[in-house]
Amino acid sequence: MNKPRMTLTLLLAAQIALPGCVAAVIPLAASGAILNQERKSEPEPEPKSEPDLPVLRKEDRVLTPPGPAYVDIAPPPANTAPPAPNETADPVGAEPPTARVPAATPARSLRAYDALLSYAVTEAARDPVERPRMSAVLQAPTSLSPARADCSIRPPAVLFDLDPADGLFDPDTMDHSDPLLDVMVRRLRAEAIDIFWISGLPALRAGDVRRVLKNSGLDPKSDDGILLIQRSEDRKQERRKQLQETHCLIAIAGDTRSDFDELYEYLKTPELAQPLEELVGSGWFLAPLPLTQGQ
């Protein structure tokens, strides 16, 4: 076949094949356009939003202090052994330890009566001529000096104050004594030391006071002396001075310092009486009340 005829044949074949190709291409393009149109018509999904968080108001906030929390604990008693080094710490979440509060030790325990007994027996055994006995009465109270009054050769005596610090002795309710005190009082009598009891009650109540002292066992034979107020203008201070005139008052037992001398009731600056503290335990004895309310 020659070239012109071949070329004509190829052109005719191309013209015949062209419509079919175009027809095939158009449906594909149309279908793509429709698909794109459907995709455009579908609503686009909205972006996911985070859930709304509650607004924390200022008054709802809890402020945590910087640094670890701690519990202030009182030091353990002296006789408590420290924890072993290999002890484990308290578990997390455990309740904080309760602050240790050492048991209160009363300043006027019965040991004060033991000290009084020892002191009184020692003072009473002295020869007043060779070595004068020491009185529990101040020589000049207003000077705030611990100098004591002269005892001379007067017989020794011990004075017990019956009145509580905030009132007067009540014979109708305060009728209970400690057995240890009963033993101590008997020992003082055995050492030839006279016993006296003092109260701010009027002398008209002497019978009631005597009855309670006898029934409680503190003065079973009613031999002791009782110092009460005889006149309205009397004071216990005057009664103590009167006793000092007849006896060597070597020891006074009371539950407050004003039981030793009334100057403590008038001090505006208690620190000024500091020099007198050397008498506490050496003539003056802070001790429990001799008689209290029965249990």
Coordinates of N, CA and C in Angstrom, one line a residue, residues 71-211:
V71 N 2.5 18.9 112.2 CA 1.8 18.9 113.5 C 2.7 19.2 114.6
D72 N 2.5 20.3 115.3 CA 3.3 20.6 116.4 C 3.0 19.8 117.6
I73 N 3.9 18.9 118.0 CA 3.7 18.0 119.1 C 4.5 18.4 120.3
A74 N 4.0 18.3 121.5 CA 4.7 18.6 122.6 C 5.8 17.5 122.8
P75 N 7.0 17.8 123.4 CA 8.0 16.8 123.5 C 7.5 15.7 124.5
P76 N 7.9 14.5 124.2 CA 7.5 13.4 125.1 C 8.1 13.5 126.4
P77 N 7.5 12.9 127.4 CA 8.1 12.9 128.8 C 9.5 12.4 128.8
A78 N 10.3 12.8 129.8 CA 11.7 12.5 129.9 C 12.0 11.0 129.9
N79 N 11.0 10.2 130.5 CA 11.3 8.8 130.6 C 10.8 8.0 129.4
T80 N 10.4 8.7 128.4 CA 9.9 8.0 127.2 C 11.0 7.8 126.2
A81 N 11.3 6.5 125.8 CA 12.4 6.2 124.9 C 12.1 6.7 123.5
P82 N 13.1 7.2 122.8 CA 12.8 7.7 121.4 C 12.6 6.5 120.5
P83 N 11.9 6.7 119.4 CA 11.5 5.6 118.5 C 12.8 5.0 117.9
A84 N 12.7 3.7 117.6 CA 13.9 3.0 117.0 C 14.2 3.5 115.6
P85 N 15.4 3.5 115.2 CA 15.8 4.1 113.9 C 15.1 3.5 112.8
N86 N 14.8 2.1 112.9 CA 14.2 1.4 111.7 C 12.7 1.4 111.7
E87 N 12.1 2.2 112.6 CA 10.7 2.3 112.6 C 10.2 3.0 111.3
T88 N 9.1 2.5 110.7 CA 8.6 3.1 109.5 C 7.7 4.3 109.9
A89 N 7.6 5.2 108.9 CA 6.8 6.4 109.2 C 5.3 6.1 109.2
D90 N 4.5 6.9 109.6 CA 3.0 6.7 109.6 C 2.5 6.6 108.2
P91 N 1.6 5.7 107.9 CA 1.1 5.6 106.6 C 0.4 6.8 106.1
V92 N 0.4 7.0 104.8 CA -0.2 8.2 104.2 C -1.7 8.1 104.4
G93 N -2.3 9.2 104.8 CA -3.7 9.3 105.0 C -4.1 9.0 106.5
A94 N -3.1 8.6 107.3 CA -3.4 8.4 108.7 C -3.7 9.7 109.4
E95 N -4.5 9.7 110.4 CA -4.8 10.9 111.1 C -3.6 11.4 111.8
P96 N -3.5 12.8 111.9 CA -2.3 13.3 112.5 C -2.3 13.0 114.0
P97 N -1.1 12.8 114.6 CA -1.0 12.4 116.0 C -1.6 13.6 116.9
T98 N -2.2 13.2 118.0 CA -2.7 14.2 118.9 C -1.6 14.7 119.7
A99 N -1.6 16.0 119.9 CA -0.5 16.6 120.7 C -0.5 16.1 122.1
R100 N 0.6 15.7 122.6 CA 0.8 15.1 123.9 C 0.8 16.2 125.0
V101 N -0.1 16.1 125.9 CA -0.1 17.1 127.0 C 0.2 16.3 128.2
P102 N 1.4 16.6 128.8 CA 1.8 15.9 130.0 C 0.8 16.1 131.1
A103 N 0.5 15.0 131.8 CA -0.4 15.1 132.9 C 0.0 16.2 133.9
A104 N -1.0 17.0 134.3 CA -0.7 18.1 135.2 C -0.2 17.5 136.6
T105 N 0.9 18.0 137.1 CA 1.4 17.6 138.4 C 1.0 18.7 139.4
P106 N 0.1 18.4 140.3 CA -0.3 19.4 141.2 C 0.8 20.0 142.0
A107 N 0.9 21.3 142.2 CA 2.0 21.9 142.9 C 1.9 21.6 144.4
R108 N 0.6 21.3 144.9 CA 0.4 21.1 146.3 C 0.0 19.6 146.5
S109 N 0.9 18.7 146.2 CA 0.7 17.3 146.3 C 1.0 17.0 147.8
L110 N 0.6 15.7 148.2 CA 0.9 15.3 149.5 C 2.4 15.2 149.8
R111 N 3.2 15.2 148.8 CA 4.6 15.2 149.1 C 5.0 16.5 149.8
A112 N 4.2 17.6 149.7 CA 4.5 18.8 150.5 C 4.3 18.5 152.0
Y113 N 3.4 17.6 152.3 CA 3.2 17.3 153.7 C 4.4 16.5 154.2
D114 N 5.0 15.6 153.4 CA 6.2 14.9 153.8 C 7.3 15.8 154.0
A115 N 7.5 16.8 153.2 CA 8.5 17.8 153.4 C 8.3 18.6 154.7
L116 N 7.0 18.9 154.9 CA 6.7 19.7 156.2 C 7.1 18.8 157.4
L117 N 6.7 17.6 157.4 CA 7.0 16.7 158.5 C 8.5 16.6 158.8
S118 N 9.3 16.4 157.7 CA 10.8 16.4 157.9 C 11.3 17.7 158.4
Y119 N 10.9 18.8 157.9 CA 11.4 20.1 158.3 C 11.0 20.4 159.8
A120 N 9.7 20.1 160.1 CA 9.2 20.4 161.5 C 9.9 19.6 162.5
V121 N 10.1 18.3 162.2 CA 10.8 17.4 163.2 C 12.2 17.9 163.4
T122 N 12.9 18.3 162.3 CA 14.3 18.7 162.5 C 14.4 20.0 163.3
E123 N 13.5 21.0 163.0 CA 13.5 22.3 163.7 C 13.1 22.1 165.2
A124 N 12.2 21.2 165.5 CA 11.7 21.0 166.8 C 12.8 20.3 167.7
A125 N 13.7 19.5 167.0 CA 14.7 18.8 167.8 C 15.9 19.7 168.2
R126 N 15.9 20.9 167.7 CA 17.0 21.8 168.0 C 16.9 22.3 169.4
D127 N 18.1 22.6 170.1 CA 18.1 23.2 171.4 C 18.0 24.7 171.2
P128 N 16.9 25.3 171.6 CA 16.7 26.7 171.3 C 17.7 27.6 172.0
V129 N 18.4 27.1 172.9 CA 19.5 28.0 173.6 C 20.8 27.9 172.7
E130 N 21.2 26.7 172.3 CA 22.4 26.6 171.5 C 22.2 27.1 170.1
R131 N 21.0 26.8 169.5 CA 20.8 27.1 168.1 C 19.3 27.5 168.0
P132 N 19.0 28.8 167.9 CA 17.6 29.2 167.8 C 16.8 28.6 166.7
R133 N 15.5 28.3 167.0 CA 14.7 27.7 166.0 C 14.2 28.8 165.0
M134 N 13.9 28.5 163.8 CA 13.5 29.4 162.7 C 12.0 29.5 162.7
S135 N 11.5 30.7 162.9 CA 10.0 30.9 162.8 C 9.5 31.1 161.4
A136 N 8.2 30.7 161.2 CA 7.6 30.9 159.9 C 6.9 32.2 159.7
V137 N 7.0 33.1 160.8 CA 6.4 34.4 160.8 C 7.4 35.4 160.4
L138 N 7.1 36.3 159.5 CA 8.1 37.3 159.0 C 8.3 38.4 160.1
Q139 N 9.5 38.8 160.3 CA 9.9 39.8 161.3 C 9.3 41.2 160.9
A140 N 9.4 41.6 159.6 CA 8.8 42.8 159.1 C 8.2 42.6 157.7
P141 N 7.0 42.2 157.6 CA 6.4 41.9 156.3 C 6.4 43.0 155.3
T142 N 6.3 44.2 155.7 CA 6.2 45.3 154.8 C 7.6 45.5 154.1
S143 N 8.6 45.0 154.7 CA 10.0 45.2 154.0 C 10.2 44.2 152.9
L144 N 9.3 43.2 152.8 CA 9.5 42.1 151.9 C 10.8 41.4 152.0
S145 N 11.3 41.3 153.2 CA 12.5 40.6 153.6 C 12.2 39.3 154.2
P146 N 13.0 38.2 153.8 CA 12.7 36.9 154.4 C 13.1 36.7 155.8
A147 N 13.6 37.8 156.5 CA 14.0 37.7 157.9 C 12.8 37.3 158.8
R148 N 13.0 36.4 159.7 CA 11.9 35.8 160.5 C 11.9 36.3 161.9
A149 N 10.7 36.2 162.5 CA 10.6 36.6 163.9 C 11.3 35.7 164.8
D150 N 11.7 36.2 166.0 CA 12.4 35.4 167.0 C 11.5 34.4 167.8
C151 N 12.0 33.2 167.9 CA 11.2 32.2 168.6 C 11.4 32.1 170.0
S152 N 12.6 32.5 170.5 CA 13.0 32.4 171.9 C 12.9 30.9 172.2
I153 N 12.4 30.6 173.4 CA 12.4 29.2 173.9 C 10.9 28.7 173.9
R154 N 10.1 29.3 173.1 CA 8.7 28.9 173.1 C 8.5 27.5 172.5
P155 N 7.5 26.8 172.9 CA 7.3 25.4 172.3 C 7.0 25.5 170.8
P156 N 7.5 24.5 170.1 CA 7.2 24.4 168.6 C 5.8 24.1 168.3
A157 N 5.3 24.7 167.2 CA 3.9 24.5 166.7 C 3.9 24.5 165.2
V158 N 2.9 23.8 164.6 CA 2.6 23.8 163.2 C 1.2 24.3 163.0
L159 N 1.0 25.2 162.0 CA -0.3 25.7 161.7 C -0.8 25.2 160.4
F160 N -2.1 24.8 160.3 CA -2.7 24.3 159.1 C -3.9 25.3 158.8
D161 N -3.9 25.8 157.6 CA -5.0 26.7 157.1 C -6.1 25.9 156.5
L162 N -7.3 26.0 157.0 CA -8.4 25.2 156.5 C -9.1 25.9 155.3
D163 N -9.0 27.2 155.1 CA -9.8 27.9 154.1 C -9.2 27.6 152.7
P164 N -10.1 27.4 151.7 CA -9.6 27.3 150.3 C -9.2 28.7 149.8
A165 N -8.5 28.7 148.7 CA -8.0 30.0 148.3 C -9.1 31.0 147.9
D166 N -10.2 30.5 147.5 CA -11.3 31.4 147.0 C -12.5 31.5 147.9
G167 N -12.3 31.1 149.2 CA -13.4 31.2 150.1 C -13.1 30.8 151.5
L168 N -14.1 30.4 152.3 CA -13.9 30.0 153.7 C -14.2 28.5 153.8
F169 N -13.7 27.9 154.8 CA -13.9 26.5 155.1 C -15.4 26.3 155.5
D170 N -16.0 25.2 154.9 CA -17.4 24.9 155.2 C -17.4 23.6 156.0
P171 N -17.7 23.6 157.3 CA -17.7 22.4 158.1 C -18.8 21.4 157.7
D172 N -19.9 22.0 157.0 CA -21.0 21.1 156.6 C -20.7 20.2 155.4
T173 N -19.8 20.6 154.6 CA -19.5 19.8 153.4 C -18.0 19.4 153.3
M174 N -17.1 20.1 153.9 CA -15.7 19.8 153.8 C -15.3 18.9 155.0
D175 N -15.5 17.6 154.9 CA -15.3 16.8 156.1 C -14.5 15.5 155.8
H176 N -13.8 15.6 154.6 CA -13.0 14.4 154.2 C -11.5 14.7 154.3
S177 N -10.7 13.9 155.0 CA -9.3 14.1 155.1 C -8.6 12.9 154.5
D178 N -7.3 13.1 154.1 CA -6.5 12.0 153.5 C -5.9 11.2 154.6
P179 N -5.9 9.9 154.6 CA -5.3 9.0 155.6 C -3.9 9.3 155.8
L180 N -3.1 9.7 154.8 CA -1.7 10.0 155.0 C -1.5 11.2 155.8
L181 N -2.4 12.2 155.7 CA -2.3 13.4 156.5 C -2.6 13.0 158.0
D182 N -3.5 12.1 158.2 CA -3.8 11.7 159.6 C -2.5 11.1 160.3
V183 N -1.8 10.3 159.5 CA -0.6 9.7 160.0 C 0.5 10.8 160.3
M184 N 0.6 11.7 159.4 CA 1.6 12.8 159.6 C 1.3 13.6 160.9
V185 N 0.0 14.0 161.1 CA -0.4 14.8 162.2 C -0.1 14.0 163.5
R186 N -0.3 12.7 163.6 CA 0.0 11.9 164.7 C 1.5 11.9 165.0
R187 N 2.3 11.9 163.9 CA 3.7 11.9 164.1 C 4.2 13.2 164.7
L188 N 3.6 14.3 164.3 CA 4.0 15.6 164.8 C 3.7 15.7 166.3
R189 N 2.5 15.2 166.7 CA 2.2 15.2 168.1 C 3.2 14.3 168.9
A190 N 3.6 13.2 168.3 CA 4.6 12.3 169.0 C 5.9 13.0 169.2
E191 N 6.2 14.0 168.4 CA 7.5 14.8 168.5 C 7.3 16.0 169.4
A192 N 6.2 16.1 170.1 CA 5.9 17.2 171.0 C 5.7 18.5 170.3
I193 N 5.1 18.4 169.1 CA 4.9 19.6 168.3 C 3.4 19.9 168.4
D194 N 3.0 21.0 168.8 CA 1.6 21.4 169.0 C 1.0 21.7 167.6
I195 N -0.3 21.3 167.4 CA -1.0 21.4 166.1 C -2.1 22.5 166.3
F196 N -2.2 23.4 165.3 CA -3.2 24.4 165.3 C -3.9 24.5 164.0
W197 N -5.2 24.8 164.0 CA -6.0 24.9 162.8 C -6.5 26.3 162.7
I198 N -6.5 27.0 161.5 CA -7.0 28.4 161.4 C -8.0 28.5 160.3
S199 N -8.9 29.4 160.5 CA -9.9 29.7 159.4 C -10.5 31.1 159.6
G200 N -11.0 31.6 158.6 CA -11.6 32.9 158.6 C -13.1 32.9 159.1
L201 N -13.5 31.7 159.6 CA -14.9 31.6 160.1 C -15.0 32.3 161.5
P202 N -16.1 32.8 161.8 CA -16.3 33.4 163.1 C -16.2 32.4 164.2
A203 N -15.8 32.9 165.4 CA -15.6 32.0 166.6 C -16.9 31.2 167.0
L204 N -18.0 31.7 166.6 CA -19.3 31.0 166.8 C -19.3 29.6 166.2
R205 N -18.5 29.4 165.1 CA -18.5 28.1 164.5 C -17.5 27.2 165.0
A206 N -16.9 27.5 166.1 CA -15.8 26.7 166.7 C -16.3 25.3 166.9
G207 N -17.5 25.1 167.4 CA -18.1 23.8 167.7 C -18.1 22.9 166.4
D208 N -18.6 23.6 165.3 CA -18.7 22.8 164.0 C -17.3 22.4 163.5
V209 N -16.3 23.3 163.7 CA -15.0 23.0 163.2 C -14.4 21.9 164.1
R210 N -14.6 22.0 165.4 CA -14.1 20.9 166.3 C -14.7 19.6 165.9
R211 N -16.0 19.6 165.7 CA -16.7 18.3 165.3 C -16.1 17.7 164.1

